[in-house]
mmCIF file of C-alpha atoms and ligand atoms in Angstrom:
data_model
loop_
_atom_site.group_PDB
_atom_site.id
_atom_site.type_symbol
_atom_site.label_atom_id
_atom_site.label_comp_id
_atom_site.label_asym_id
_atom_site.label_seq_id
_atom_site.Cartn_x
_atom_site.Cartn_y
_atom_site.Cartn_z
ATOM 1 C CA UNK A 1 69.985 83.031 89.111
ATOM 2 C CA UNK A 2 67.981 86.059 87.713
ATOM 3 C CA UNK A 3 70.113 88.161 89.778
ATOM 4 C CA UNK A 4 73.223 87.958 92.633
ATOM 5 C CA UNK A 5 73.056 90.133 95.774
ATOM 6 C CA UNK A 6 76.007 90.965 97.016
ATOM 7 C CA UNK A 7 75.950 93.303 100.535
ATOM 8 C CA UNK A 8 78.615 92.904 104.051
ATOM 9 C CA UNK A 9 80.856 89.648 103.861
ATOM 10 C CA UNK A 10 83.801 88.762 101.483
ATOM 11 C CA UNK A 11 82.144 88.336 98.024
ATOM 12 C CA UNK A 12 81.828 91.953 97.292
ATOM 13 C CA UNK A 13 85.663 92.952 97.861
ATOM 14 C CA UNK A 14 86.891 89.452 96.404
ATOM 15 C CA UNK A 15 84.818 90.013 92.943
ATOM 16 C CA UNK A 16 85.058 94.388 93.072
ATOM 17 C CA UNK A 17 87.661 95.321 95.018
ATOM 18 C CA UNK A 18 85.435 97.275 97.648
ATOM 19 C CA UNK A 19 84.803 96.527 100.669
ATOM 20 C CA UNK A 20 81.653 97.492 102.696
ATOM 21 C CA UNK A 21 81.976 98.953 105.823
ATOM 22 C CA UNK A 22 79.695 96.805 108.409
ATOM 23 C CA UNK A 23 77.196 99.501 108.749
ATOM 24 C CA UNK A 24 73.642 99.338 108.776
ATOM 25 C CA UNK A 25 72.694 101.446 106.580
ATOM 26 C CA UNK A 26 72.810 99.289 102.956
ATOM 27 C CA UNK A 27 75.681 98.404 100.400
ATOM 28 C CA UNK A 28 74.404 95.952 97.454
ATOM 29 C CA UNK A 29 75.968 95.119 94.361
ATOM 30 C CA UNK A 30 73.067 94.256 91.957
ATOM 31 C CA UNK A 31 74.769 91.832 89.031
ATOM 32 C CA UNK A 32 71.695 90.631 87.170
ATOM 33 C CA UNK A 33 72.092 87.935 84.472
ATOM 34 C CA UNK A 34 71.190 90.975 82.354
ATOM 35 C CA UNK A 35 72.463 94.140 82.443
ATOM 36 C CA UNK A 36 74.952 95.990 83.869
ATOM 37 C CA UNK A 37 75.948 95.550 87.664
ATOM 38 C CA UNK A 38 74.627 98.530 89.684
ATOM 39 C CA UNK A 39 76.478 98.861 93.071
ATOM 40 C CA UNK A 40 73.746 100.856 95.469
ATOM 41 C CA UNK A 41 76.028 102.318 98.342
ATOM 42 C CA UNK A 42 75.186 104.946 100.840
ATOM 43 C CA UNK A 43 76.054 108.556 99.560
ATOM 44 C CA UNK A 44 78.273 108.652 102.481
ATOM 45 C CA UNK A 45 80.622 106.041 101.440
ATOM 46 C CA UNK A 46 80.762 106.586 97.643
ATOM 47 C CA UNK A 47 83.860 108.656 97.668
ATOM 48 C CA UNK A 48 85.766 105.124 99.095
ATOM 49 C CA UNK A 49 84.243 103.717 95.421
ATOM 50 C CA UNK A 50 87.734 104.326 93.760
ATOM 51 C CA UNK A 51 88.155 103.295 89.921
ATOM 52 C CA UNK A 52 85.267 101.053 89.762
ATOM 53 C CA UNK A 53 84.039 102.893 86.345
ATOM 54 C CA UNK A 54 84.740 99.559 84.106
ATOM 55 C CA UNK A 55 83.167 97.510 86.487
ATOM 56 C CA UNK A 56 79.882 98.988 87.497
ATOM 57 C CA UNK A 57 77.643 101.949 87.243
ATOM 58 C CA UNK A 58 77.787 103.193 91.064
ATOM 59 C CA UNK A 59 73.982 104.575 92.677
ATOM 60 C CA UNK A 60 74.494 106.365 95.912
ATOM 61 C CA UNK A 61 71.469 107.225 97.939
ATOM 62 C CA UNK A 62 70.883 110.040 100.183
ATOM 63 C CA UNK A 63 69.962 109.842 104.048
ATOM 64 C CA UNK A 64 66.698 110.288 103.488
ATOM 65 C CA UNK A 65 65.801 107.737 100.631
ATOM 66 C CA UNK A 66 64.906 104.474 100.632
ATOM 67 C CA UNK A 67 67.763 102.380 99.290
ATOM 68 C CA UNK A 68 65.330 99.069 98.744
ATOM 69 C CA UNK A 69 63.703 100.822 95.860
ATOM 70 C CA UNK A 70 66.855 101.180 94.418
ATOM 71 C CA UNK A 71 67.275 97.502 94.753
ATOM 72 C CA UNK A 72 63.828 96.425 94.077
ATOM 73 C CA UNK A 73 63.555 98.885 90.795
ATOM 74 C CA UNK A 74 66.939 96.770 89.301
ATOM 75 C CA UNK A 75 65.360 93.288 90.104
ATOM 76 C CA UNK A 76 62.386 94.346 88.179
ATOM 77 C CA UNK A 77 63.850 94.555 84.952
ATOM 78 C CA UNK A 78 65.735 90.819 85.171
ATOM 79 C CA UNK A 79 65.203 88.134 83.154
ATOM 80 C CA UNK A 80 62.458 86.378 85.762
ATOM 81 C CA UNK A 81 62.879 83.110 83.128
ATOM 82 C CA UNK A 82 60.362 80.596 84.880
ATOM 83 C CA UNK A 83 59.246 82.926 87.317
ATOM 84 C CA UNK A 84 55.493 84.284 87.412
ATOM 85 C CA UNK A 85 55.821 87.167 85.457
ATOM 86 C CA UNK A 86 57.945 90.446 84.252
ATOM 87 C CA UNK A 87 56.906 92.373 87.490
ATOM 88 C CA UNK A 88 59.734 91.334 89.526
ATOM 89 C CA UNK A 89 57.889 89.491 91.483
ATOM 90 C CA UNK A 90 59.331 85.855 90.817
ATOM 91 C CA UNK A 91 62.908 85.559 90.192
ATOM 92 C CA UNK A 92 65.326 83.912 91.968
ATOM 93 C CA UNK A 93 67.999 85.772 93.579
ATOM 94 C CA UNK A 94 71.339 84.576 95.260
ATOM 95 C CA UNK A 95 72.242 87.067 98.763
ATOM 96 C CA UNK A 96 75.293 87.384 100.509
ATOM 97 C CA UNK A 97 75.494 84.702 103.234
ATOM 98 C CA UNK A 98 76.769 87.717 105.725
ATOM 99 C CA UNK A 99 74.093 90.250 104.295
ATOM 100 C CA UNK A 100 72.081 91.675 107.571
ATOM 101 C CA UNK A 101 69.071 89.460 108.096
ATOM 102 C CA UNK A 102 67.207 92.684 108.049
ATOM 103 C CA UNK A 103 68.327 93.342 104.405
ATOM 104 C CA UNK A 104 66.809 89.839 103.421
ATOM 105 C CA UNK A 105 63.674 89.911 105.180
ATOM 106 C CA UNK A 106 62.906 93.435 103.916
ATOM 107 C CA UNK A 107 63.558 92.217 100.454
ATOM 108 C CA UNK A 108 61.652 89.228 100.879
ATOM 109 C CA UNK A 109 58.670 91.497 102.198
ATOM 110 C CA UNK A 110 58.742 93.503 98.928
ATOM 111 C CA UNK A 111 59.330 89.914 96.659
ATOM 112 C CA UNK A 112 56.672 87.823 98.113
ATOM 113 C CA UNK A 113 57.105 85.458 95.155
ATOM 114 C CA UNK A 114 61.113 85.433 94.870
ATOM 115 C CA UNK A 115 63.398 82.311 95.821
ATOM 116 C CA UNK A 116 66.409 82.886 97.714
ATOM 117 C CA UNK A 117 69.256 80.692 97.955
ATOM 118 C CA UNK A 118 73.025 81.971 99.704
ATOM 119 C CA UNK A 119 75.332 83.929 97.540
ATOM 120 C CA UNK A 120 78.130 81.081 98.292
ATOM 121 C CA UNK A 121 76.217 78.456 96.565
ATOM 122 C CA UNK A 122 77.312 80.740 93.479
ATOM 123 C CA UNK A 123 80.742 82.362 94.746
ATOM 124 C CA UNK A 124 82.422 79.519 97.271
ATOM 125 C CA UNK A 125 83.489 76.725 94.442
ATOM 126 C CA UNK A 126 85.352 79.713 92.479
ATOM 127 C CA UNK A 127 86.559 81.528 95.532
ATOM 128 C CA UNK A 128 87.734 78.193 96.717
ATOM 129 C CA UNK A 129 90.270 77.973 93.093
ATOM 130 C CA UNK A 130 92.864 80.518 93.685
ATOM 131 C CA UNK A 131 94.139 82.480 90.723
ATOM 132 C CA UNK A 132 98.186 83.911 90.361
ATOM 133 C CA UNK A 133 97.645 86.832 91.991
ATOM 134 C CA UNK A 134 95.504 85.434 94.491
ATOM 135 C CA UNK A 135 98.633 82.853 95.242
ATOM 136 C CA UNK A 136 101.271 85.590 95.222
ATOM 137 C CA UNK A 137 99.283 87.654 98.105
ATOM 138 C CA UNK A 138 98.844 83.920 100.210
ATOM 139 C CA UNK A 139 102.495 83.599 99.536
ATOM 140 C CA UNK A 140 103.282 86.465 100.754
ATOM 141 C CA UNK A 141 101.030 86.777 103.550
ATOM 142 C CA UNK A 142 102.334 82.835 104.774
ATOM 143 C CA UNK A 143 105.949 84.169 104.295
ATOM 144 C CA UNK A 144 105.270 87.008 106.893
ATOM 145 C CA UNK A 145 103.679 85.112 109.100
ATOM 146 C CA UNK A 146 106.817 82.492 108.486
ATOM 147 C CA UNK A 147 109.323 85.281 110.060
ATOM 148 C CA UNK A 148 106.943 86.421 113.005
ATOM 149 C CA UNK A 149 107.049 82.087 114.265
ATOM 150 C CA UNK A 150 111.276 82.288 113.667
ATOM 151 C CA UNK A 151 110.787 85.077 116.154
ATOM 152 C CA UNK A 152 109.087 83.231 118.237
ATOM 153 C CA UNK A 153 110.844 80.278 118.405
ATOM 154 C CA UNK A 154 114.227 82.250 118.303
ATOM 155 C CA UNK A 155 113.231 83.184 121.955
ATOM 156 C CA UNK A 156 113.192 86.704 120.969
ATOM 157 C CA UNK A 157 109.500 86.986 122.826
ATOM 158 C CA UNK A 158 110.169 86.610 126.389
ATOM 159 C CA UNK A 159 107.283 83.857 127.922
ATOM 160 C CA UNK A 160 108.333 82.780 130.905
ATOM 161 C CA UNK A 161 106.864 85.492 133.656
ATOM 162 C CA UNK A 162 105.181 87.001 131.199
ATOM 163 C CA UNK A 163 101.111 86.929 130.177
ATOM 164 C CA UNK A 164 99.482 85.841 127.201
ATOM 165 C CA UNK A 165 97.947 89.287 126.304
ATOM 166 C CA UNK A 166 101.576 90.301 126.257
ATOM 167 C CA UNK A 167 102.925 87.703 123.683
ATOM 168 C CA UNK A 168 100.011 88.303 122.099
ATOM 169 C CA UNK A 169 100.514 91.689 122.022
ATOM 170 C CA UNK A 170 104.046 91.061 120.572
ATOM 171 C CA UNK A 171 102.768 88.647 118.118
ATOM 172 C CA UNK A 172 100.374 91.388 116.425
ATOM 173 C CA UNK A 173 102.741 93.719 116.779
ATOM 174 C CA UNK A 174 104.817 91.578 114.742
ATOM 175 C CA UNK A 175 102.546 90.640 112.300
ATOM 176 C CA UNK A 176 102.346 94.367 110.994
ATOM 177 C CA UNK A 177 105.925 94.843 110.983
ATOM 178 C CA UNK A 178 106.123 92.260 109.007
ATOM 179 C CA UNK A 179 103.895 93.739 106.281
ATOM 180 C CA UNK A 180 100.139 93.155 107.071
ATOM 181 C CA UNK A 181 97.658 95.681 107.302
ATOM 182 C CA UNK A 182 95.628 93.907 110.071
ATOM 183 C CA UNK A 183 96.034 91.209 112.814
ATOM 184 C CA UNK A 184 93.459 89.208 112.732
ATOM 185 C CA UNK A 185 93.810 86.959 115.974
ATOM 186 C CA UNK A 186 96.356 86.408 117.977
ATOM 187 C CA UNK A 187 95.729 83.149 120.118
ATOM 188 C CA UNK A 188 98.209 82.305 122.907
ATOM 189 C CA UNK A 189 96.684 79.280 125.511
ATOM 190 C CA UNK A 190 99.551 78.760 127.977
ATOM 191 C CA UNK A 191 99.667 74.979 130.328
ATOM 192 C CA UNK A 192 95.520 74.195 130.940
ATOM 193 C CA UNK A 193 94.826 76.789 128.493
ATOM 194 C CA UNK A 194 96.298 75.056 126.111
ATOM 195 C CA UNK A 195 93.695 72.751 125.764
ATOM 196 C CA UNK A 196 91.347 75.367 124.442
ATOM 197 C CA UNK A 197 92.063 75.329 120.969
ATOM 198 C CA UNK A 198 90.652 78.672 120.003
ATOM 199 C CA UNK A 199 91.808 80.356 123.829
ATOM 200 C CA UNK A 200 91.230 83.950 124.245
ATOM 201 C CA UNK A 201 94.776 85.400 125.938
ATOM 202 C CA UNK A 202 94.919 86.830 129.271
ATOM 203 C CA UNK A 203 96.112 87.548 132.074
ATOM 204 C CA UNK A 204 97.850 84.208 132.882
ATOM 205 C CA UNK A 205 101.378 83.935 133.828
ATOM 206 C CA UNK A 206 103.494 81.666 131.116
ATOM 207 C CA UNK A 207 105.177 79.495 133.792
ATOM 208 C CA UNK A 208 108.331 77.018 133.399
ATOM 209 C CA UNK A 209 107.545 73.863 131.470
ATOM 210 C CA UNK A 210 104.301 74.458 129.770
ATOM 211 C CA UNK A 211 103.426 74.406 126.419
ATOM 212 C CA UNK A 212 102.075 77.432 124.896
ATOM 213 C CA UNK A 213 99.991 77.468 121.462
ATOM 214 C CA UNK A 214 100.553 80.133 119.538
ATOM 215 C CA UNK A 215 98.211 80.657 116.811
ATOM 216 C CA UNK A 216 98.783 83.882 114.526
ATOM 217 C CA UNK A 217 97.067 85.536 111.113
ATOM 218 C CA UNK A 218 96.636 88.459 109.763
ATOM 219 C CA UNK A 219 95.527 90.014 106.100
ATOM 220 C CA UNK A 220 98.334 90.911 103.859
ATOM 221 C CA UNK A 221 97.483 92.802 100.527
ATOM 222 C CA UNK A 222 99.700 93.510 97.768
ATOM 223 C CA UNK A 223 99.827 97.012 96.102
ATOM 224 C CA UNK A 224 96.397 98.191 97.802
ATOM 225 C CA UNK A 225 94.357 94.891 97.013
ATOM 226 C CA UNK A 226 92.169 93.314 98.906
ATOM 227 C CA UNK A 227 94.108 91.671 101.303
ATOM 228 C CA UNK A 228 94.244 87.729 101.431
ATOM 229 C CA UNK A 229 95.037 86.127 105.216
ATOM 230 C CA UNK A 230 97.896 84.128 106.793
ATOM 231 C CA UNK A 231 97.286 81.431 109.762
ATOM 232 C CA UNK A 232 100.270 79.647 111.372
ATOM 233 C CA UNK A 233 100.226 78.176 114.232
ATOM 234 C CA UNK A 234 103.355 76.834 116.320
ATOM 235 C CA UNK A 235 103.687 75.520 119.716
ATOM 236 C CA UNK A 236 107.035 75.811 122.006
ATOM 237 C CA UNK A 237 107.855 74.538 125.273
ATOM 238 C CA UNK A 238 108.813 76.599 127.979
ATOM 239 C CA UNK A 239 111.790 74.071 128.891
ATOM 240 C CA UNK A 240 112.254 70.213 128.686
ATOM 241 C CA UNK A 241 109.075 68.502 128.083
ATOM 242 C CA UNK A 242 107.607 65.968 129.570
ATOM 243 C CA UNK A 243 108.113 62.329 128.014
ATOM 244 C CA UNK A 244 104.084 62.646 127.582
ATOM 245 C CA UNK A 245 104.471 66.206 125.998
ATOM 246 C CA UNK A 246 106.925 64.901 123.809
ATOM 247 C CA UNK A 247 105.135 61.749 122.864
ATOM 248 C CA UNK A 248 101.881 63.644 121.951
ATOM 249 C CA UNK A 249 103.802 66.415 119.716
ATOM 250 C CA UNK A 250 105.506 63.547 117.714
ATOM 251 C CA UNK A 251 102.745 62.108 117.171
ATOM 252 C CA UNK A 252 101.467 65.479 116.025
ATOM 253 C CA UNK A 253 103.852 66.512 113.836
ATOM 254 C CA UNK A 254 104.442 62.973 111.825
ATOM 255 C CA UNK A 255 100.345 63.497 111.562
ATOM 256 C CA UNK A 256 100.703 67.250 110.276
ATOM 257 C CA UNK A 257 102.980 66.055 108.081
ATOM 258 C CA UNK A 258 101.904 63.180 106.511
ATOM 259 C CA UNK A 259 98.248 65.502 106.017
ATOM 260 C CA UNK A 260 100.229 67.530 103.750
ATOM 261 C CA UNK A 261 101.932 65.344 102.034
ATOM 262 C CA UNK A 262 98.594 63.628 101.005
ATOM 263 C CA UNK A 263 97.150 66.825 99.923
ATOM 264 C CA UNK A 264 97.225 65.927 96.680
ATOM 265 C CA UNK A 265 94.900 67.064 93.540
ATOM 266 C CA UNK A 266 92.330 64.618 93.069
ATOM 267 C CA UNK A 267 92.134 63.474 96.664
ATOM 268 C CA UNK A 268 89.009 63.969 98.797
ATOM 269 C CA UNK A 269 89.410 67.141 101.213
ATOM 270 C CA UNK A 270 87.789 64.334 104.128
ATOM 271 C CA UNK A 271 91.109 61.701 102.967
ATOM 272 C CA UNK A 272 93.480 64.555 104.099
ATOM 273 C CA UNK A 273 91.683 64.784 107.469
ATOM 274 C CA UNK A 274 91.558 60.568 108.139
ATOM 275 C CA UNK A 275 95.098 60.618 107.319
ATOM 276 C CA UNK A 276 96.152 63.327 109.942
ATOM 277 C CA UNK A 277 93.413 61.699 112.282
ATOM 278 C CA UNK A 278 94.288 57.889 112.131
ATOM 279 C CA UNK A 279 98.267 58.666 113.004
ATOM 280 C CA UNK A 280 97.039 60.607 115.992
ATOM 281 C CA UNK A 281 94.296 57.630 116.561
ATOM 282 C CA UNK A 282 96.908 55.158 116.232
ATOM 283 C CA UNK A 283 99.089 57.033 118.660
ATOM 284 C CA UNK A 284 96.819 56.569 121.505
ATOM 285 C CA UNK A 285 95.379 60.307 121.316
ATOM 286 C CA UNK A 286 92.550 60.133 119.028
ATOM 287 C CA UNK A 287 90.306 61.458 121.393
ATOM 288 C CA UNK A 288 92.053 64.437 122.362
ATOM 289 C CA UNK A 289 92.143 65.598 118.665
ATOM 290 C CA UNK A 290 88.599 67.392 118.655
ATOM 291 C CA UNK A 291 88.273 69.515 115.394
ATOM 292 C CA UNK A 292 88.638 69.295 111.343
ATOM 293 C CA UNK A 293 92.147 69.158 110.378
ATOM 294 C CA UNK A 294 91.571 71.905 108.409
ATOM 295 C CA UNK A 295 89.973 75.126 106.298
ATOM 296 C CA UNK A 296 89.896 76.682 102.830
ATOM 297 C CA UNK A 297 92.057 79.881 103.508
ATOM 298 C CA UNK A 298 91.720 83.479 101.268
ATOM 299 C CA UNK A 299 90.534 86.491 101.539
ATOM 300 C CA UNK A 300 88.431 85.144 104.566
ATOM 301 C CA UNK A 301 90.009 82.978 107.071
ATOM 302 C CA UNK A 302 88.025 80.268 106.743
ATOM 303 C CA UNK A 303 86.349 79.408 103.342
ATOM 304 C CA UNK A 304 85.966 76.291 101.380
ATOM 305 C CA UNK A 305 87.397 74.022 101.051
ATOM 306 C CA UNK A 306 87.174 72.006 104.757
ATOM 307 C CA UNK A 307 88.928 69.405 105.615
ATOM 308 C CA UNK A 308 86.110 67.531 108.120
ATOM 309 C CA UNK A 309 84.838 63.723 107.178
ATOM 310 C CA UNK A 310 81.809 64.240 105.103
ATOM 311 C CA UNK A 311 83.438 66.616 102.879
ATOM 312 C CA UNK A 312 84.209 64.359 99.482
ATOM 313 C CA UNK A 313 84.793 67.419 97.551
ATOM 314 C CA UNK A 314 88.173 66.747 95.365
ATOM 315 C CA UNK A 315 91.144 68.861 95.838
ATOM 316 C CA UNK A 316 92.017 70.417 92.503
ATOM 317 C CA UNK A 317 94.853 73.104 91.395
ATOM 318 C CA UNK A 318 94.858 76.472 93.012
ATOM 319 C CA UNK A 319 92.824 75.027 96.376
ATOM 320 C CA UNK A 320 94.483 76.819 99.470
ATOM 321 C CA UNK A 321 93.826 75.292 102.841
ATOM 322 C CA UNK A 322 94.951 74.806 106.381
ATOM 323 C CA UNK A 323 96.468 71.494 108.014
ATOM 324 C CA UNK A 324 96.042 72.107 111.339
ATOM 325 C CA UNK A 325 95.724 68.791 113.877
ATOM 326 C CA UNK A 326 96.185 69.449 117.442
ATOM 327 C CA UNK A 327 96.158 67.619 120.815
ATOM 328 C CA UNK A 328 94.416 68.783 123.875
ATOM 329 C CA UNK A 329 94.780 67.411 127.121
ATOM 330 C CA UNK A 330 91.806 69.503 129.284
ATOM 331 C CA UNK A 331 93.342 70.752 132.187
ATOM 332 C CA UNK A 332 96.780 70.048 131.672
ATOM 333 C CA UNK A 333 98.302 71.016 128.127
ATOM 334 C CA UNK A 334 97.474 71.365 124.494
ATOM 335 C CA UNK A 335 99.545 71.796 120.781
ATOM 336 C CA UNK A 336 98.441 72.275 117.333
ATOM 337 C CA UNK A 337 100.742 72.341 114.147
ATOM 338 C CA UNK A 338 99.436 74.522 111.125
ATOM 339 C CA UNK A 339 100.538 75.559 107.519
ATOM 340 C CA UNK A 340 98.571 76.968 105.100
ATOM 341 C CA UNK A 341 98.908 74.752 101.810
ATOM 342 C CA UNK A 342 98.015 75.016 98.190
ATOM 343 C CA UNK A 343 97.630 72.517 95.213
ATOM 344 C CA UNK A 344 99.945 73.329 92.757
ATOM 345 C CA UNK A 345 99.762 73.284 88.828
ATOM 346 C CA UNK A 346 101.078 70.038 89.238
ATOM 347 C CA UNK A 347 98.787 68.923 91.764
ATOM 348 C CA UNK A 348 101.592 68.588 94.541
ATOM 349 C CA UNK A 349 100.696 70.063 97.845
ATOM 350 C CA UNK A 350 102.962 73.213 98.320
ATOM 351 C CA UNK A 351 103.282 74.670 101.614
ATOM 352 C CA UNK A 352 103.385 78.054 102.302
ATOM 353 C CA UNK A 353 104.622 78.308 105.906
ATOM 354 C CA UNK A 354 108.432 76.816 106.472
ATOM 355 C CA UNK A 355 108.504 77.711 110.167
ATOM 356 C CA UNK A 356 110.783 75.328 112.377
ATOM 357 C CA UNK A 357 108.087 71.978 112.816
ATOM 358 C CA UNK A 358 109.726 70.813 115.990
ATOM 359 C CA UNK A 359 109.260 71.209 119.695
ATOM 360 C CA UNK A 360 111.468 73.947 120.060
ATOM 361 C CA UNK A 361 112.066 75.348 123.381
ATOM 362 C CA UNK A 362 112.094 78.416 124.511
ATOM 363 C CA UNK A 363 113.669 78.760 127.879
ATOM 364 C CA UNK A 364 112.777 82.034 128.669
HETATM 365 ZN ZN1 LIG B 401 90.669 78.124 114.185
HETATM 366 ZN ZN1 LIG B 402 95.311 79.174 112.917
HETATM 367 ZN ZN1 LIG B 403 93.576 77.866 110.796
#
């Protein structure tokens, strides 16, 4: 790459520190292969630039400019090795996968001759490697979101009567008391809606007997970094389950389970997944298990590595992931068992959420 692009998304605050505000007006950090990085920021925002000095020269822009020929007048001066000249014109550039697709097409109206290819091409495989500090904020953030599910299946959030923007209410609530700065979903699917893995609460009624999925995150930062994001998810049962219920979640949980265990360095991320899927399958339920077992957790909620057949990328030290396999039933109930994990030094799977992995009921 002649030069990396980085605008909205999480590559800017994981590698600087800063995050961009999702406005439209333009935020860029310019690291050439050459030359110092240049971040171009609106005017506006440059006082949120705190103690960047060592890391790059900052170049706000007024209102009234044109921040592109801030951009375009960096690119100019890269290497361009291969490309068709020392113009700028060639190069080839790596862009934020969540820059505006105005940002890119403007560019690529003032580059005719530049190549593009994603910032995460160049960013995902070290993002995906977690470094100490990196694992100390997952830690933390998992422990958190460890005490919110004890409250939770301590009974201490009334269900039963109540609706599923309330508990999710309580949940979030929750989630900051216990330390993060934001909530950043709070999914509660109650009997049918359930089924919906990724349910949007409402206004439903928890009722007597149902299961309700509870699936909770938040980002967690330590000392004023950039935060890095829990995901947990536990299920309870609003009183005795049904034999079919039960069947399904042990089924469930011996699949959960065994995932983990075979999270092992030097194991394909798609091995974890057939392992969770094939005790499910073997259960009876394989068709009622309809996503990846799980994603590459940091400071995004979903990153690389995935664990989906067709991924043969290797698990390796410092990896940090979900293991997530659930069972839906449309129209009548749905569960789903999740822990963040990470591959340790030793390439052992350590799990980061110790939350009760039962059915526990909550009868009230
Ligand atoms: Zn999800
Ligand atoms: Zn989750
Ligand atoms: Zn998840």
């Amino acid at each position: 790459m002649d030069a990396l692009l980085l605008s909205h998304g999480a590559d800017l605050p994981w590698l600087t520190g800063y995050r961009a505000m999702p406005l439209e007006r333009l935020t860029m950090l310019v690291l050439r292969a050459t030359g110092d990085p240049v971040l171009v920021v609106p005017a506006l925002e440059a006082p949120r630039v705190a103690g960047a000095d060592d890391l790059f020269t900052v170049l706000a822009w007024g209102e009234t400019e044109d921040p592109l020929d801030q951009v375009c007048s960096l690119l100019s001066n890269t290497g361009n090795t291969g490309s068709t000249g020392s113009t700028g014109a060639g190069g080839r550039f790596a862009i934020s996968d969540r820059a505006w697709a105005t940002t890119l097409m403007a560019l690529q109206g003032r580059l005719p001759a530049a190549r593009w290819i994603e910032a995460s091409a160049v960013t995902s495989p070290i993002r995906a490697v977690k470094d100490t500090l990196e694992l100390e904020a997952l830690r933390s953030a998992g422990a958190a979101a460890d005490r919110v599910a004890a409250v939770l299946q301590a009974g201490e959030i009334g269900l039963i009567g109540h609706t599923e923007s309330e508990v999710s209410g309580r949940l979030s609530a929750l989630l900051i008391a216990e330390g993060h700065d934001h909530v950043n979903f709070a999914i509660v699917g109650s009997g049918p809606n359930a089924a919906s893995p990724h349910h949007e609460p409402g206004g439903r009624v928890i009722g007597r007997g149902e299961t309700v999925v509870c699936d909770f995150g938040g980002t967690y930062s330590l000392d004023g970094d950039v935060g890095y994001c829990s995901d947990i998810t536990r299920t309870v049962v609003t009183g005795e389950p049904s034999d079919e219920v039960a069947e399904c979640y042990l089924a469930l949980m011996s699949a959960q389970q065994a995932a983990v265990a075979a999270a092992r360095s030097g194991v394909t991320a798609e091995h974890v997944d057939k392992v969770a899927r094939e005790i499910i399958g073997d259960a009876g339920f394989g068709d009622l298990f309809v996503h990846r077992t799980g994603h590459g957790i940091g400071i995004e909620e979903h990153e690389d590595p995935y664990l989906v057949s067709g991924n043969s990328e290797q698990l390796r030290p410092g990896h940090a992931f979900s293991v997530e396999p659930g069972i839906y039933k449309p129209g009548q109930f749905g569960m789903r068992l999740e822990d963040i994990v990470v591959i340790g030094e030793d390439g052992m799977p350590e799990p980061l959420n110790s939350a009760e992995h039962g059915l526990v009921i909550v009868e009230r």
